XYZ file of C-alpha atoms in Angstrom:
777
model
C 0.000 0.000 0.000
C 1.448 3.345 -1.030
C 0.628 6.675 0.534
C 1.259 9.910 -1.253
C 1.814 12.971 0.925
C 1.575 16.439 -0.541
C 3.084 19.213 1.560
C 1.972 22.791 0.959
C 4.955 25.082 0.441
C 3.190 27.972 2.161
C 2.664 25.795 5.229
C 6.382 24.954 5.353
C 7.285 28.608 4.983
C 4.968 29.584 7.825
C 6.276 26.786 10.052
C 9.878 27.798 9.353
C 8.985 31.401 10.159
C 7.567 30.388 13.538
C 10.650 28.292 14.351
C 12.908 31.210 13.469
C 10.886 33.628 15.543
C 10.822 31.220 18.488
C 14.599 31.104 18.346
C 14.698 34.862 18.826
C 15.303 36.191 22.287
C 12.823 38.631 23.783
C 15.588 40.246 25.862
C 18.391 40.419 23.329
C 18.252 44.175 22.859
C 17.285 45.188 26.396
C 19.247 48.159 27.825
C 21.756 47.039 30.426
C 19.938 48.662 33.344
C 16.437 47.404 32.376
C 14.379 44.327 33.202
C 11.585 42.988 30.977
C 8.313 43.017 32.920
C 6.503 39.665 32.577
C 3.542 40.062 34.898
C 2.046 40.446 38.343
C 0.629 37.369 40.100
C -2.276 37.817 42.500
C -0.892 39.733 45.489
C -0.477 38.174 48.902
C -2.905 39.635 51.457
C -1.953 39.699 55.139
C -3.814 40.812 58.236
C -7.205 41.138 56.576
C -10.371 40.499 58.600
C -13.427 39.714 56.410
C -15.627 41.370 59.043
C -14.093 44.704 57.999
C -15.974 44.407 54.671
C -13.062 45.798 52.705
C -13.409 43.708 49.533
C -14.112 46.767 47.404
C -10.996 48.476 48.790
C -8.859 45.416 48.047
C -10.161 45.352 44.472
C -9.324 49.026 44.076
C -5.825 48.443 45.492
C -5.208 45.512 43.142
C -6.411 47.630 40.244
C -3.716 50.184 41.076
C -1.055 47.452 41.097
C -2.025 45.454 38.022
C -0.335 46.192 34.705
C -0.652 43.977 31.627
C 2.728 42.692 30.359
C 3.656 42.108 26.730
C 1.539 39.411 24.985
C -0.978 39.549 27.828
C -4.012 37.291 27.491
C -6.887 39.782 27.024
C -5.311 42.350 29.347
C -4.586 39.967 32.241
C -1.708 41.076 34.521
C -0.609 37.464 34.954
C -1.759 35.303 32.025
C 0.341 35.556 28.872
C 0.070 34.138 25.370
C 3.038 31.733 24.905
C 4.059 33.252 21.545
C 5.261 36.865 22.072
C 5.162 37.742 18.371
C 5.352 41.498 18.996
C 8.540 41.166 21.055
C 10.087 38.744 18.561
C 9.477 41.212 15.745
C 10.806 44.075 17.889
C 14.098 42.311 18.614
C 14.510 40.956 15.074
C 13.629 44.079 13.068
C 14.417 46.957 15.432
C 17.638 47.753 13.554
C 15.967 48.346 10.190
C 15.530 51.973 9.160
C 13.839 51.429 5.773
C 12.509 48.827 3.393
C 10.430 45.760 4.168
C 12.116 45.317 7.528
C 11.032 48.783 8.657
C 7.479 48.077 7.418
C 7.312 44.788 9.365
C 8.610 46.570 12.474
C 5.983 49.324 12.256
C 3.119 46.893 11.677
C 3.927 43.986 14.003
C 6.423 45.047 16.645
C 5.434 45.676 20.267
C 7.607 47.902 22.452
C 8.891 45.923 25.447
C 7.380 46.860 28.804
C 10.128 47.449 31.354
C 9.910 47.184 35.116
C 11.017 50.813 35.282
C 8.036 51.952 33.191
C 5.668 49.955 35.424
C 7.212 51.894 38.340
C 6.337 49.494 41.190
C 7.593 51.866 43.909
C 5.115 54.556 42.923
C 2.350 51.982 42.624
C 2.954 50.713 46.157
C 2.678 54.293 47.457
C -0.613 54.841 45.580
C -1.976 51.503 46.810
C -0.914 52.244 50.407
C -2.702 55.597 50.233
C -5.858 53.847 49.010
C -5.765 51.607 52.081
C -5.441 54.567 54.434
C -8.138 56.544 52.649
C -10.503 53.659 53.357
C -9.759 53.319 57.066
C -6.809 50.892 57.001
C -4.508 53.414 58.663
C -1.827 50.822 59.461
C -1.969 49.309 55.998
C 0.826 49.303 53.470
C 1.882 47.573 50.268
C 5.351 46.197 49.553
C 6.870 44.777 46.371
C 9.562 42.243 45.513
C 11.159 42.074 42.061
C 11.437 38.371 41.198
C 14.173 37.478 38.666
C 14.645 33.886 39.809
C 13.928 32.241 36.420
C 15.731 34.734 34.212
C 17.991 37.598 35.336
C 16.661 39.780 32.499
C 12.963 39.118 33.164
C 11.065 40.048 36.300
C 7.729 39.420 37.947
C 6.443 41.855 40.553
C 5.314 40.161 43.738
C 3.155 42.465 45.850
C 2.126 41.972 49.462
C -0.872 43.871 50.839
C -0.913 44.262 54.607
C -4.219 45.744 55.714
C -4.229 45.785 59.488
C -7.384 46.820 61.345
C -9.985 48.976 59.625
C -10.959 52.003 61.704
C -14.578 52.992 62.314
C -16.239 56.309 63.118
C -17.008 57.140 66.739
C -18.234 60.631 67.673
C -19.074 63.131 64.895
C -19.329 66.887 65.542
C -20.186 69.892 63.344
C -18.124 72.860 64.526
C -17.977 76.566 63.704
C -20.898 76.905 61.268
C -22.737 80.234 61.165
C -26.200 80.422 62.707
C -28.400 79.678 59.692
C -26.073 76.908 58.468
C -26.031 75.290 61.919
C -29.829 75.359 61.983
C -30.012 73.706 58.564
C -27.569 70.984 59.646
C -29.651 70.083 62.713
C -32.872 70.177 60.694
C -31.478 67.616 58.212
C -29.464 65.537 60.684
C -31.213 62.301 59.649
C -29.909 62.758 56.087
C -26.235 62.790 57.075
C -23.839 60.434 55.232
C -21.473 59.848 58.155
C -22.789 57.747 61.016
C -21.296 56.172 64.118
C -19.829 52.659 63.614
C -19.466 53.172 59.853
C -16.065 52.325 58.365
C -13.877 55.373 57.833
C -13.730 56.435 54.173
C -12.375 59.578 52.555
C -15.007 59.169 49.836
C -17.711 59.286 52.506
C -16.192 62.453 53.924
C -16.398 64.029 50.475
C -20.016 62.872 50.114
C -20.952 64.521 53.413
C -19.149 67.722 52.456
C -21.033 67.747 49.129
C -24.310 67.175 50.979
C -23.673 70.223 53.146
C -22.695 72.375 50.158
C -25.865 71.339 48.331
C -27.942 72.000 51.457
C -26.598 75.541 51.815
C -26.814 76.333 48.093
C -30.439 75.126 48.006
C -31.186 77.704 50.660
C -29.770 80.720 48.862
C -26.046 80.602 49.663
C -24.900 80.649 46.045
C -21.209 81.322 46.724
C -20.715 78.705 49.435
C -17.869 76.430 48.261
C -16.466 73.044 49.244
C -13.129 74.487 50.386
C -14.989 76.295 53.199
C -15.292 72.941 55.036
C -12.469 70.799 56.432
C -12.164 67.696 58.653
C -10.244 67.017 61.864
C -9.736 63.335 62.818
C -8.408 61.953 66.109
C -7.527 58.233 66.404
C -6.008 58.361 69.902
C -9.095 58.723 72.091
C -10.490 55.237 71.392
C -8.360 52.466 69.788
C -9.642 51.430 66.378
C -12.004 54.397 66.132
C -11.942 57.895 64.674
C -13.361 60.905 66.470
C -14.321 63.306 63.700
C -14.957 67.044 63.594
C -16.495 68.669 60.512
C -15.302 72.264 60.695
C -16.218 75.429 58.844
C -13.105 77.471 58.176
C -12.691 80.977 59.506
C -12.350 84.148 57.400
C -14.854 83.022 54.752
C -15.550 85.785 52.156
C -18.666 87.830 52.822
C -20.330 86.624 49.596
C -20.084 83.023 50.852
C -22.281 83.846 53.875
C -24.810 85.999 52.000
C -28.238 84.665 51.025
C -29.157 85.476 47.414
C -32.475 85.963 45.604
C -33.419 85.622 41.937
C -33.549 88.803 39.852
C -34.320 88.908 36.130
C -33.851 86.135 33.556
C -32.686 86.664 29.964
C -32.811 83.783 27.470
C -30.866 84.036 24.224
C -32.283 81.639 21.623
C -29.630 80.832 19.000
C -30.660 79.188 15.728
C -29.272 75.775 14.762
C -27.263 77.522 12.029
C -25.933 80.044 14.551
C -28.518 82.803 13.963
C -28.163 85.415 16.713
C -31.130 87.055 18.506
C -32.471 90.281 16.989
C -35.717 90.852 18.874
C -37.093 90.218 22.361
C -40.235 89.420 24.317
C -40.471 90.421 27.984
C -42.940 89.645 30.768
C -42.402 89.938 34.543
C -38.560 90.029 34.516
C -38.460 87.088 32.083
C -37.129 88.055 28.634
C -36.732 85.909 25.523
C -34.300 87.159 22.858
C -34.832 85.523 19.467
C -34.075 85.727 15.743
C -36.747 85.938 13.054
C -40.361 87.041 13.208
C -41.226 85.090 16.378
C -39.472 82.903 18.955
C -38.530 79.428 17.755
C -40.455 78.019 20.716
C -43.624 79.310 22.326
C -43.208 81.638 25.292
C -45.435 79.574 27.609
C -43.684 76.307 26.752
C -40.317 77.817 27.626
C -41.528 79.661 30.733
C -42.990 76.503 32.284
C -39.527 74.895 32.303
C -38.160 77.485 34.731
C -38.978 76.408 38.273
C -38.458 79.803 39.868
C -39.766 83.379 39.789
C -38.143 86.729 40.298
C -37.724 87.448 44.020
C -37.503 83.811 45.135
C -34.543 82.433 47.115
C -31.823 80.956 44.907
C -31.828 77.133 44.926
C -29.245 74.826 43.347
C -31.766 72.005 42.990
C -34.254 74.256 41.184
C -31.481 75.297 38.807
C -30.644 71.622 38.123
C -34.303 70.716 37.570
C -34.702 73.683 35.226
C -31.722 72.634 33.124
C -33.004 69.047 33.024
C -36.466 70.265 31.986
C -34.942 72.266 29.128
C -32.877 69.259 28.036
C -35.924 66.943 28.117
C -37.634 69.174 25.583
C -35.254 67.666 23.016
C -35.175 71.028 21.230
C -31.811 72.473 22.254
C -28.327 71.299 21.444
C -27.096 72.896 24.673
C -28.179 75.385 27.335
C -25.714 77.359 29.461
C -26.684 79.248 32.632
C -24.717 82.251 33.881
C -25.435 83.953 37.236
C -24.385 87.564 37.759
C -24.717 89.273 41.171
C -25.847 92.881 41.249
C -23.079 95.027 42.793
C -23.558 95.415 46.545
C -26.907 93.607 46.528
C -28.240 90.132 47.323
C -29.749 89.614 43.849
C -28.647 87.241 41.077
C -29.533 87.947 37.457
C -29.620 84.917 35.157
C -28.532 84.740 31.522
C -29.202 81.585 29.491
C -27.720 80.760 26.086
C -29.717 78.007 24.338
C -28.916 76.805 20.820
C -31.568 74.968 18.813
C -30.756 71.447 17.632
C -31.417 70.199 14.107
C -35.191 70.007 13.550
C -35.272 66.411 12.285
C -33.898 63.135 13.540
C -34.023 59.707 11.881
C -33.083 56.131 12.697
C -32.965 52.926 10.651
C -32.884 49.477 12.264
C -32.372 46.234 10.320
C -32.792 42.707 11.646
C -33.221 39.089 10.672
C -35.910 37.075 12.460
C -36.107 33.316 12.923
C -39.320 31.915 14.407
C -40.367 28.598 15.843
C -42.786 28.326 12.929
C -39.801 27.500 10.688
C -40.001 30.871 9.036
C -37.162 33.320 8.655
C -36.600 36.601 6.896
C -35.389 40.211 7.058
C -37.077 43.107 8.799
C -36.605 46.855 8.957
C -37.808 49.734 11.079
C -37.480 53.406 10.147
C -38.215 56.275 12.508
C -38.423 59.950 11.546
C -38.901 62.611 14.239
C -39.817 66.262 13.886
C -38.585 68.116 16.953
C -40.357 71.140 18.398
C -43.528 70.451 16.412
C -45.556 73.664 15.947
C -43.095 75.355 18.372
C -44.754 73.396 21.216
C -41.619 71.585 22.396
C -43.289 68.320 21.353
C -41.893 65.580 19.137
C -43.854 64.250 16.149
C -42.682 60.736 15.309
C -43.398 58.613 12.259
C -42.455 54.936 12.475
C -42.570 52.567 9.496
C -41.835 48.870 9.924
C -41.918 45.813 7.744
C -40.711 42.242 7.541
C -40.848 39.404 5.057
C -40.581 35.740 5.990
C -40.391 32.532 4.036
C -40.666 28.895 5.027
C -37.283 27.312 5.702
C -38.475 23.705 5.677
C -38.829 21.874 2.372
C -42.496 21.086 2.901
C -45.499 22.762 4.450
C -48.254 20.542 5.761
C -46.652 17.669 3.886
C -46.713 19.538 0.582
C -43.692 20.729 -1.327
C -44.304 24.478 -1.401
C -43.265 27.765 0.116
C -45.423 29.672 2.620
C -44.518 33.354 2.555
C -45.676 35.932 5.087
C -45.154 39.611 5.572
C -45.928 42.309 8.110
C -46.285 46.031 7.476
C -46.824 48.687 10.105
C -47.046 52.440 10.488
C -47.425 54.577 13.615
C -47.699 58.313 14.172
C -47.195 59.693 17.667
C -47.009 63.111 19.297
C -44.992 63.215 22.506
C -45.044 66.106 25.009
C -42.420 66.225 27.799
C -45.089 67.281 30.324
C -48.604 66.361 31.418
C -51.318 67.694 29.107
C -54.359 67.787 31.367
C -57.075 70.447 31.698
C -56.724 70.772 35.483
C -52.940 71.329 35.409
C -52.753 75.034 34.656
C -49.970 76.062 36.992
C -46.566 77.076 35.696
C -45.080 73.565 35.806
C -46.157 69.979 36.257
C -46.613 69.047 39.932
C -43.648 66.672 39.637
C -39.972 67.593 39.441
C -39.019 64.336 37.782
C -39.707 63.479 34.126
C -43.328 63.424 32.978
C -44.733 62.687 29.550
C -47.927 62.744 27.500
C -48.154 60.598 24.393
C -50.815 60.504 21.667
C -50.476 57.693 19.141
C -52.315 56.161 16.178
C -51.142 53.049 14.363
C -52.022 50.451 11.723
C -50.552 46.994 11.084
C -51.104 44.504 8.276
C -50.239 40.814 8.769
C -50.320 38.371 5.860
C -50.219 34.611 6.437
C -50.056 33.223 2.920
C -52.570 30.440 2.221
C -54.434 31.276 5.465
C -55.493 34.875 6.141
C -54.706 38.544 6.330
C -55.229 40.529 9.523
C -55.575 44.288 9.775
C -55.071 45.963 13.157
C -55.343 49.656 13.853
C -56.012 51.876 16.818
C -54.795 54.667 19.027
C -53.659 55.427 22.559
C -53.400 58.315 24.975
C -50.959 57.766 27.826
C -49.430 59.736 30.690
C -46.363 58.966 32.780
C -45.073 60.859 35.801
C -42.757 60.445 38.790
C -43.771 62.010 42.109
C -40.568 60.480 43.535
C -37.325 59.383 41.956
C -38.042 55.734 42.792
C -41.736 55.660 41.775
C -43.119 55.987 38.251
C -46.800 55.902 37.292
C -48.071 55.304 33.761
C -51.755 55.731 32.980
C -53.291 54.890 29.605
C -56.892 56.061 29.952
C -57.663 55.332 26.323
C -56.458 52.498 24.126
C -58.804 51.637 21.301
C -57.708 48.813 18.994
C -59.553 47.091 16.180
C -58.589 43.696 14.733
C -60.227 42.292 11.624
C -59.498 39.165 9.603
C -59.358 39.598 5.849
C -59.310 37.084 2.998
C -59.915 33.992 5.113
C -59.185 30.891 3.060
C -61.054 27.580 3.089
C -57.968 25.971 4.644
C -58.087 28.474 7.528
C -61.816 27.909 8.064
C -61.354 24.154 8.249
C -58.657 24.548 10.880
C -60.803 27.037 12.822
C -63.685 24.537 12.890
C -61.376 21.882 14.336
C -59.963 24.214 16.988
C -62.521 26.995 17.647
C -61.151 28.177 20.996
C -57.711 28.930 19.569
C -58.987 30.737 16.513
C -61.736 32.749 18.217
C -58.898 34.821 19.643
C -58.346 36.035 16.058
C -61.980 37.059 15.478
C -62.963 40.566 14.401
C -63.251 42.689 17.525
C -62.736 46.059 19.154
C -60.423 46.211 22.174
C -61.294 49.354 24.185
C -59.073 49.302 27.271
C -57.427 51.366 29.958
C -54.201 50.497 31.768
C -52.448 51.574 34.952
C -48.806 50.693 35.629
C -46.700 51.511 38.675
C -42.949 50.930 38.807
C -40.618 50.985 41.810
C -36.885 51.315 41.133
C -34.223 52.011 43.773
C -31.202 51.454 41.517
C -30.339 55.173 41.566
C -29.162 54.733 45.162
C -26.431 52.325 43.984
C -26.988 50.045 46.957
C -25.635 46.536 47.327
C -29.147 45.152 46.867
C -31.324 46.739 44.185
C -34.996 46.084 43.458
C -37.137 46.880 40.417
C -40.834 46.000 40.678
C -43.567 46.729 38.145
C -47.283 46.000 38.378
C -49.764 46.560 35.572
C -53.566 46.267 35.436
C -55.602 46.478 32.218
C -59.362 46.621 31.955
C -60.938 46.136 28.522
C -64.558 46.609 27.514
C -65.838 47.286 31.013
C -66.465 51.016 30.592
C -68.269 50.241 27.338
C -70.352 47.579 29.092
C -71.245 50.059 31.836
C -72.569 52.420 29.162
C -74.687 49.567 27.826
C -75.894 48.846 31.373
C -76.899 52.505 31.765
C -79.235 52.003 28.799
C -80.848 48.902 30.278
C -78.700 46.013 29.065
C -77.163 43.708 31.679
C -73.436 44.044 32.272
C -72.939 40.328 31.489
C -74.905 40.402 28.235
C -72.987 38.817 25.376
C -72.671 39.914 21.746
C -72.622 43.607 22.608
C -71.159 45.594 19.708
C -69.297 48.821 19.128
C -69.772 50.320 15.668
C -71.245 47.016 14.548
C -68.330 44.871 15.801
C -68.153 42.839 19.051
C -65.704 44.237 21.591
C -63.378 42.375 23.926
C -64.053 42.310 27.644
C -61.307 41.176 30.014
C -59.161 41.980 33.033
C -55.393 41.522 32.787
C -52.849 41.740 35.586
C -49.092 41.254 35.358
C -46.275 41.680 37.856
C -42.535 41.525 37.479
C -39.887 41.892 40.178
C -36.136 42.040 39.563
C -33.466 41.705 42.221
C -29.782 42.506 41.827
C -27.218 41.634 44.492
C -23.786 43.201 44.004
C -21.284 40.744 45.442
C -18.505 43.068 44.333
C -17.769 45.455 41.501
C -17.041 42.453 39.265
C -19.671 39.968 40.440
C -23.458 40.148 40.658
C -26.374 37.804 41.127
C -29.544 38.816 39.290
C -32.962 37.240 39.671
C -36.385 37.826 38.159
C -39.838 36.517 38.996
C -42.776 37.418 36.802
C -46.330 36.307 36.284
C -49.588 37.362 34.761
C -53.180 36.356 34.254
C -55.876 37.447 31.811
C -59.549 36.626 32.353
C -61.919 37.137 29.448
C -65.622 37.176 30.289
C -68.954 38.711 29.400
C -68.926 39.827 25.810
C -65.884 37.713 24.856
C -64.790 34.649 26.823
C -61.563 34.203 24.847
C -58.829 36.812 25.257
C -57.541 38.521 22.100
C -54.466 36.891 20.654
C -52.462 40.123 20.942
C -53.078 40.261 24.714
C -52.126 36.672 25.571
C -48.868 35.696 27.286
C -45.903 33.747 25.886
C -42.423 32.592 26.917
C -39.128 31.918 25.150
C -36.623 34.114 23.372
C -33.589 36.264 24.175
C -35.192 37.906 27.244
C -37.135 34.929 28.580
C -36.323 31.199 28.664
C -33.257 31.352 26.476
C -33.077 27.673 25.578
C -36.221 28.110 23.452
C -37.350 30.388 20.655
C -40.137 32.918 21.117
C -43.651 31.417 21.581
C -42.447 27.820 21.222
C -43.522 26.485 24.642
C -47.011 25.822 26.006
C -49.729 26.259 26.747
C -49.340 23.801 29.612
C -48.217 20.324 28.570
C -49.602 20.749 25.075
C -47.301 20.959 22.074
C -48.453 20.785 18.443
C -46.783 18.196 16.279
C -44.693 19.551 13.429
C -47.183 18.185 10.943
C -50.289 19.413 12.814
C -52.660 21.565 10.807
C -52.210 24.513 13.180
C -48.566 24.057 14.137
C -47.686 27.386 12.507
C -49.680 29.303 15.136
C -47.585 30.744 17.966
C -48.086 29.144 21.387
C -49.716 31.555 23.859
C -51.795 31.338 27.039
C -53.924 33.129 29.638
C -51.596 32.517 32.607
C -47.859 33.023 32.776
C -45.214 32.147 35.341
C -41.515 32.626 34.796
C -38.380 32.725 36.948
C -34.783 33.531 36.012
C -31.522 33.372 37.934
C -28.227 34.663 36.564
C -24.702 34.907 37.940
C -22.668 37.657 36.248
C -18.900 37.948 36.531
C -16.027 39.913 35.040
C -13.756 38.059 32.627
C -11.531 40.892 31.433
C -11.359 44.566 32.303
C -10.473 47.249 29.760
C -10.871 44.844 26.862
C -10.859 46.819 23.578
C -12.350 49.838 25.311
C -14.895 47.957 27.427
C -15.339 45.139 29.911
C -15.852 41.534 28.848
C -18.256 39.853 31.258
C -19.590 36.335 31.496
C -22.777 34.815 32.842
C -24.332 31.494 33.760
C -28.115 31.319 34.010
C -31.100 29.143 34.828
C -34.539 29.900 33.341
C -37.896 28.271 34.001
C -41.532 28.955 33.136
C -44.562 28.300 30.964
C -47.984 29.612 29.967
C -51.376 27.957 30.508
C -55.025 28.346 29.495
C -57.700 29.432 31.964
C -60.333 27.202 30.389
C -60.197 23.670 29.060
C -59.733 23.284 25.305
C -60.549 19.882 23.820
C -58.355 20.571 20.809
C -55.343 21.254 23.064
C -55.280 18.588 25.810
C -53.477 19.388 29.099
C -53.152 23.046 28.081
C -55.168 24.396 31.041
C -53.611 25.316 34.393
C -53.574 22.520 36.964
C -51.632 21.725 40.106
C -51.454 18.115 38.937
C -48.000 17.571 37.418
C -47.359 21.297 37.863
C -43.584 20.991 38.092
C -43.462 18.705 35.068
C -45.285 21.392 33.112
C -42.481 23.907 33.701
C -39.952 24.297 30.885
C -36.393 24.582 32.219
C -33.217 25.715 30.504
C -29.719 26.715 31.493
C -26.761 28.150 29.658
C -23.821 30.520 29.527
C -23.342 33.918 27.976
C -20.942 36.726 27.133
C -21.572 40.455 27.612
C -19.400 43.145 26.075
C -19.998 46.247 28.189
C -19.083 49.583 26.626
C -20.934 51.473 29.403
C -23.190 53.183 26.841
C -23.964 49.905 25.024
C -24.077 46.257 26.087
C -23.775 43.529 23.451
C -25.012 40.138 24.664
C -24.575 36.609 23.336
C -26.385 33.795 25.165
C -26.129 30.068 24.527
C -29.134 28.283 26.041
C -29.395 24.562 26.757
C -32.793 22.950 27.362
C -33.064 20.667 30.404
C -36.765 19.846 30.371
C -39.797 20.439 28.156
C -43.333 20.110 29.526
C -44.628 17.785 26.813
C -43.954 14.174 25.896
C -40.899 13.651 23.715
C -40.575 9.870 23.819
C -37.652 10.078 26.205
C -38.093 9.153 29.866
C -36.647 11.001 32.837
C -36.626 14.670 33.750
C -34.057 15.448 31.060
C -36.344 14.601 28.173
C -34.615 16.327 25.271
C -34.388 13.726 22.457
C -31.132 15.061 21.052
C -28.778 17.605 22.577
C -28.826 19.787 19.465
C -32.634 19.957 19.672
C -32.339 21.816 22.962
C -29.921 24.547 21.962
C -30.808 28.214 21.585
C -28.435 30.997 20.541
C -29.485 34.613 21.015
C -27.686 37.826 20.161
C -29.212 40.906 21.789
C -28.514 44.383 23.099
C -28.755 45.044 26.836
C -29.260 42.722 29.769
C -32.255 40.333 29.713
C -33.433 41.784 33.042
């Protein structure tokens, strides 16, 4: 038997190149007094007591010590790629001043990182200061330069000695002038520094900033942070700090003077730089503008200013005013300048505001793959007109569309292609304030963002060989925040209309076999109102953060009450609106998210959500668009969207209605995710990882003969829960998070022919890959 071997010449050349490079020394051209830095192992920590809760400080200290060496593995200070190509090229081609050698050097060489450039002595001083600034007053960091393996290469071995962490004992406020002292005592419960807290320079700065803000909110415009200092004594009680917060002496007179608002001048600059030529004045409030009239209505602009002439100056009112102007979405920037009147306690305000471009647009492209074996491209285009009719409102036009084709070779056993498409258009008018007849005061009664949105829309869905559906409607919604942590959204009017068009004989035959499923697609009006309340304490940046949202929707009940007022019973069926039956249901959903910050680089996130919809009276089957579903990138990630449920029911691939998405009247879902840092400062962001566990399903409220075991039941409840696990990557750029999740199914709620809890027939059948933007919860 003969064997013929053909060797590629390019492969031999590449292999020879690697052998030659490997023979090169990475220290050949090092200066005599330099050492090549090859990494920093995890530092040794001595004297640390976990009860001191100094993990965050230790992470910060290690961050000051860590430096990535040459050929680092994704920025690691310790892990290195075994082939230092950049250093090989540097040592081999450093002598070339022109030609191909110079080109190779410029493109591939990496400058060697020396121990001297890492500067370990300075780093130990910085790290030691970080320890002391966080209460480890006896702490210090030392370094040893390790050249044991190679006299020209060195590792830096750091030792962190923490010692005891000091806590706060007595806290006194000393030397503040009368009004300031009164304000401090009045807000004593809001202080940042408290007895038994760990000493922290950052906390001292936070308390100083709190005092500055307190004084500036009460008229003391020129009060500055350098007017306050701290005196600490660690000798009175071992392990504790006795602290005095002291106002300095000889503060300038302006710093102790209370100021009041004078006149306000606003200079409106055009988006092409047009300067004001005319003005409009009313009660010490003057608008300077270019053109025949102001680019924004006087009343719209005036309502954004949360003060009047003669009122006490307040820093918080200034901040809210600037935020209110920014939320208009009209100005590119707005600058405030305060000028005191000579010898008086009055501040005049000058504002320069430049208009932004009047139009904004956005195009989004995507490719969708559904559990119905259909895939295809989609697009969404949004065009916004800012400052519509000079009202500070935004007029938005959204156009969307998608086209899908069957990816399997047959449909219902026939060799054919089933194409579908969706087209949609929406027009909305958004006001950054509440538009209500009884709110006539100068501003909304809430200092946090509020919104009013009016919207009309139309959508066309085509299911080739089955039906077309036309949906259109409109909404009016309000959202407001009486507190930073609480948001209310009220939609007093949502009127939708769904109508089936061009029903085929095939569709009608399927509908006759499964009437309960297809009645949800019947022609109907959906007049509803919704109230949603959201609690979110994440702005406090606590170790444990909670987000909780509850939503209640009522459909058709107001309409039924009108019928009842004219003598028809509330429970009467077949009531119509404009000749079409309307839906009648109650829908409640709740979702709670919990985030536990183990450290800056590790978090545990959990979510529990559920919902129920009860259709009754006029329509005993909830509209398809209102029903619940699970699966997808933000749900149970081992499964595609709407591919699980209801209950233990699952349509066979060859079933006559297998193309219909799987939805239900009841939903339960739980998610648990552990998030951890893989690499910091990776290509301008952080590379994070995650492991997760997802579980949930949807069920029907009523029994459906065509879909056995689809209704909710405590019998075999846990077997009816779909479960999946998986791993993921998150690339965090702070302003954008790219997410890739790989889900693995562990259990499906229906029979698969495989016994045991892990009932996935083949491993590849239980895999789901999702690419998304943002965290799933």
